[in-house]
Amino acid sequence: MIAHDEPRARPAAADLNWGLGHRRTLLSAALTVVAGAMTVAAMVPLLSVLAMLIYRGGQRLTPQLFLALPPAAGMEGGGVGNALVGTLLMVAIATALSVPFGVLAAVFLAEFGPETRLAGAVRFVAKVLSGLPSVLAGLFAYAAVVLATGTYSALAGGAALAVLMLPTVLLTAEQALKAVPRRMREAAVGMGCTPTQAVWHVVLPAALPGVLTGVMLAVARAAGETAPLLFTALFSDYWLTRNPMSPTPSLAVLIFDFSSSPFRNQVEVAWAASLVLVALVMLTNVAARTWAARSAPK
Amino acid sequence: MTRPDPTGTLARPPTRFDKWADRSFRGLAATSAALAVLLVVGIVAQIAGQAEPAVREYGVDFLTTSKWDPSGKKFGVLPQIAGTLYSSVLGVALGSLFGVTVAIVLTQDFLPPRLEAVAKGVVELLSAVPSVVYGLWGIFVVIPALRPLANAAHETFGALPIFGTRLSGPGLLPAAFVLAIMVLPTVTAISRDALAAVPGKLREAAFGLGATRWEAIVKVVLPTASRGIFGAIVLAFGRAVGETMALAMLLGNSNSFSWSLFAPGTTLATLMANQWPESGAVEKGALMYAGLVLLGITLLINSVGTLILRRTVRVEEAHQ
Amino acid sequence: MSQAEALAAPPALYTPHAAPRATDAAVELRLKSLHYGDFRAVRDVNLTIRRNAVTALIGPSGCGKSTVLRCINRMNDLVRGFRLDGEVRFRGRDIYDKAVDPVAVRRAIGMVFQQPNPFAMSVARNVTFGLKLNGVRDHLNERVEQALRGAALWDEVKDHLNKSALSLSGGQQQRLCIARAIATQPEVILMDEPCSAIDPIATLKIEELMTALKAKYTIVIVTHNLQQARRVADDTAFLYVDRSAGGRTGYLVESGPTAEFFANPREKPTQDYVAGAFG
């Protein structure tokens, strides 16, 4: 038992002073310093990447970069024109395939059957898809498109990227639709809208900023994907032809190919291509996030 | 003109077109939802279908042998499976250590709100850099920076298996290092949610008992959020297992497994990326089989991670 | 009438409603019970809503008056697990009959909500929304003006018809919602505590509006404000909460012409409620 009335020394007021002399305080302060240092360290790679892109890629940032074809081994000059066009084309195909499909499925999830068994299955599947290794999306598009059409193509590349975009588009669109205030839905239904008219005229327009944010985030991710394109679009050293059913170049595959090149010029072009790609991805990404932040409070 | 109506109302029942449009649009939405489910079934079926001849040919030996010999038509992915797990464990361990620390710093009132928002944005941008660009950066920045350190470690501690070789170029350490950077945003984002969900009154209670800030974090906040943080780490592991390009560029292409941090290695995903362009029909079948194995591993890991996180949400709901 | 004549003559936008008769019922409620899942929210409401009159539903919070109101245009269909036992007769039919399309019911019976909820469109498009929905595409400008005048909002917004409806004040937004509802000239307008989210001056305007609107429309209003019911309603119905079975089930205590209702309440709960509310 503890004797409460045991005489003890009167605590000094100085005990309340803050000071590193206390062991516990010292430990706490030390941990704060370590955690702070680790946080700063976690930011260093991004700064390093950006610095290298500007330093090494910036040197080649001339009009020629966008207008010329990739340099062959041992050649000087050259650019990434065809790869940029190819990336844009394949991302456009992927957007056209994934967005209507993903938004319609999201409308089902948020509006028509939120508590159905199908909706539960779709949400689970979307989570599975968002964890799908991109290389497997490539294998799938190879089997489903390349083998079926008999050729590597922009279409196959777009299909692979669409698989990767779908979960982002679907899940963000569902969130955006759910965030539309109930009273807007009630106003529409109370006016005598059919469920479709309510979605089409009122709910979807109100959710549009959120839906587009999701699309832009998905686009930013798809533009940088490389692995699936190795299995579906391959590469080409030439400008795109009218025929979309032929191997198609992309910035990402160009960077991969040139990264291990023994020729200094090709490595420089890889850095310049990275700069272009990262600028493309980050601008889309930052624009999407800023827009989402601005249209959120309502 | 609207027809005169004894009741004087302009209201009309929905037209046949309205009803038709309603039915069609709902049908279309439900079909899209069903197709999303079918897509996953299709992905599994396509990859399994392509892998089937190889599965028949090589069976379980494929998982337990170590030879990748297209000309001799002998295929085994044991080094790839081991390499996938080894590199992922290293990358995720390092990434989680930093990722959870950053999440703590971002949620426990260490920074003024504005700086907190900036730091959060920087971490999110880390995930926006394409894998292939990290690979390029790894080749020209990380490998040269690590090489002298690695070789010094080898000279001094070479007797230990993990320092058993020199780092001559691509190798496990730079690959794991870049992998850590790539999974950090995933760990931070999900852990941050878990930490932010810890009720403020728990922390206040700890402070009220005289705990220092870190005592409150370590003894109260982290244990409460541990399930969510664990889920974050599992999902990050799922990402790391499937990561392809950065590893294909930094790991080398060795087809053998080594415990040494400085030796080149291989994973299932990099095997596919490296071998595909030059592969013939038979090897493509074997690569599809490797893809099927990877699919199985990631589905397993991601299901576990999702279940863990779903359970945390339920527990939180039950507390309210 | 030929096309040319139709355009030359001033548009006959409003054909007068049938002359009001005291006994003419617009809606008849015969509700046995309303459930949300296992929860029985309301029982035993038998109420006749007279044409071209204002009927007020009053009662303490939780008595189910909004739930009853939302039965009249089947808004409760949006709530999962809602079940209705009984019938709601409108135009001589039970609107809960399987053959009845709830969308058609909601077009004939307009609604104004507690929170002003204009669409994020221009003022004019908010008003034309319902017209277009019902296939009315002629004389839209005149109809917008008529509806906005009808809602006593025209003078305030006539110069900003293309401004976003969300830029209006709360009271203006609520009157815009009334204009939106009357643009299609529904037979009945349901108002769910339309003044609870707006200031006293705007409240006064909307009360005056109700009195003016009943010449053309049948109005049912839910209010927690007894003075408001007294000022605007021709008939008043009082709902109360029955806690006897351990539940919280609302039921109709009594209803009648407003003056009589307040002067001589017949039932004990009504007497207490009216007396309590007036001190």
PDB file of C-alpha atoms in Angstrom, chain C residues 5 12 23 27 42 57 59 61 78 83 95 114-115 117 123 130 137 141-142 147 164 177 182 216 227 230 235-236 251:
ATOM      1  CA  GLU C   5     -54.717  33.490 -85.053  1.00  0.00           C
ATOM      2  CA  ALA C  12     -54.264  32.201 -73.404  1.00  0.00           C
ATOM      3  CA  THR C  23     -66.880  20.509 -50.814  1.00  0.00           C
ATOM      4  CA  VAL C  27     -56.851  15.232 -52.725  1.00  0.00           C
ATOM      5  CA  VAL C  42     -47.517   7.564 -39.179  1.00  0.00           C
ATOM      6  CA  LEU C  57     -50.486  20.472 -41.532  1.00  0.00           C
ATOM      7  CA  GLY C  59     -47.879  19.484 -35.098  1.00  0.00           C
ATOM      8  CA  SER C  61     -41.551  17.913 -34.659  1.00  0.00           C
ATOM      9  CA  LEU C  78     -37.052   7.987 -53.048  1.00  0.00           C
ATOM     10  CA  ARG C  83     -44.108   1.495 -47.365  1.00  0.00           C
ATOM     11  CA  ILE C  95     -51.999   7.439 -56.930  1.00  0.00           C
ATOM     12  CA  GLN C 114     -37.848  23.530 -46.836  1.00  0.00           C
ATOM     13  CA  GLN C 115     -34.434  24.587 -48.132  1.00  0.00           C
ATOM     14  CA  ASN C 117     -33.198  24.468 -53.964  1.00  0.00           C
ATOM     15  CA  VAL C 123     -33.155  32.460 -63.227  1.00  0.00           C
ATOM     16  CA  GLY C 130     -40.508  22.434 -65.849  1.00  0.00           C
ATOM     17  CA  ARG C 137     -41.987  25.220 -75.918  1.00  0.00           C
ATOM     18  CA  ASN C 141     -40.655  34.467 -72.312  1.00  0.00           C
ATOM     19  CA  GLU C 142     -44.239  35.370 -71.496  1.00  0.00           C
ATOM     20  CA  ALA C 147     -44.673  32.728 -63.322  1.00  0.00           C
ATOM     21  CA  SER C 164     -27.297  32.437 -61.890  1.00  0.00           C
ATOM     22  CA  CYS C 177     -38.752  27.831 -56.450  1.00  0.00           C
ATOM     23  CA  ILE C 182     -46.321  27.331 -60.707  1.00  0.00           C
ATOM     24  CA  LYS C 216     -55.737  29.191 -58.995  1.00  0.00           C
ATOM     25  CA  GLN C 227     -49.441  31.841 -36.251  1.00  0.00           C
ATOM     26  CA  ARG C 230     -53.649  30.854 -38.583  1.00  0.00           C
ATOM     27  CA  ASP C 235     -58.191  24.428 -43.148  1.00  0.00           C
ATOM     28  CA  THR C 236     -55.867  23.133 -40.470  1.00  0.00           C
ATOM     29  CA  TYR C 251     -51.398  10.365 -36.214  1.00  0.00           C
TER      30      TYR C 251
END
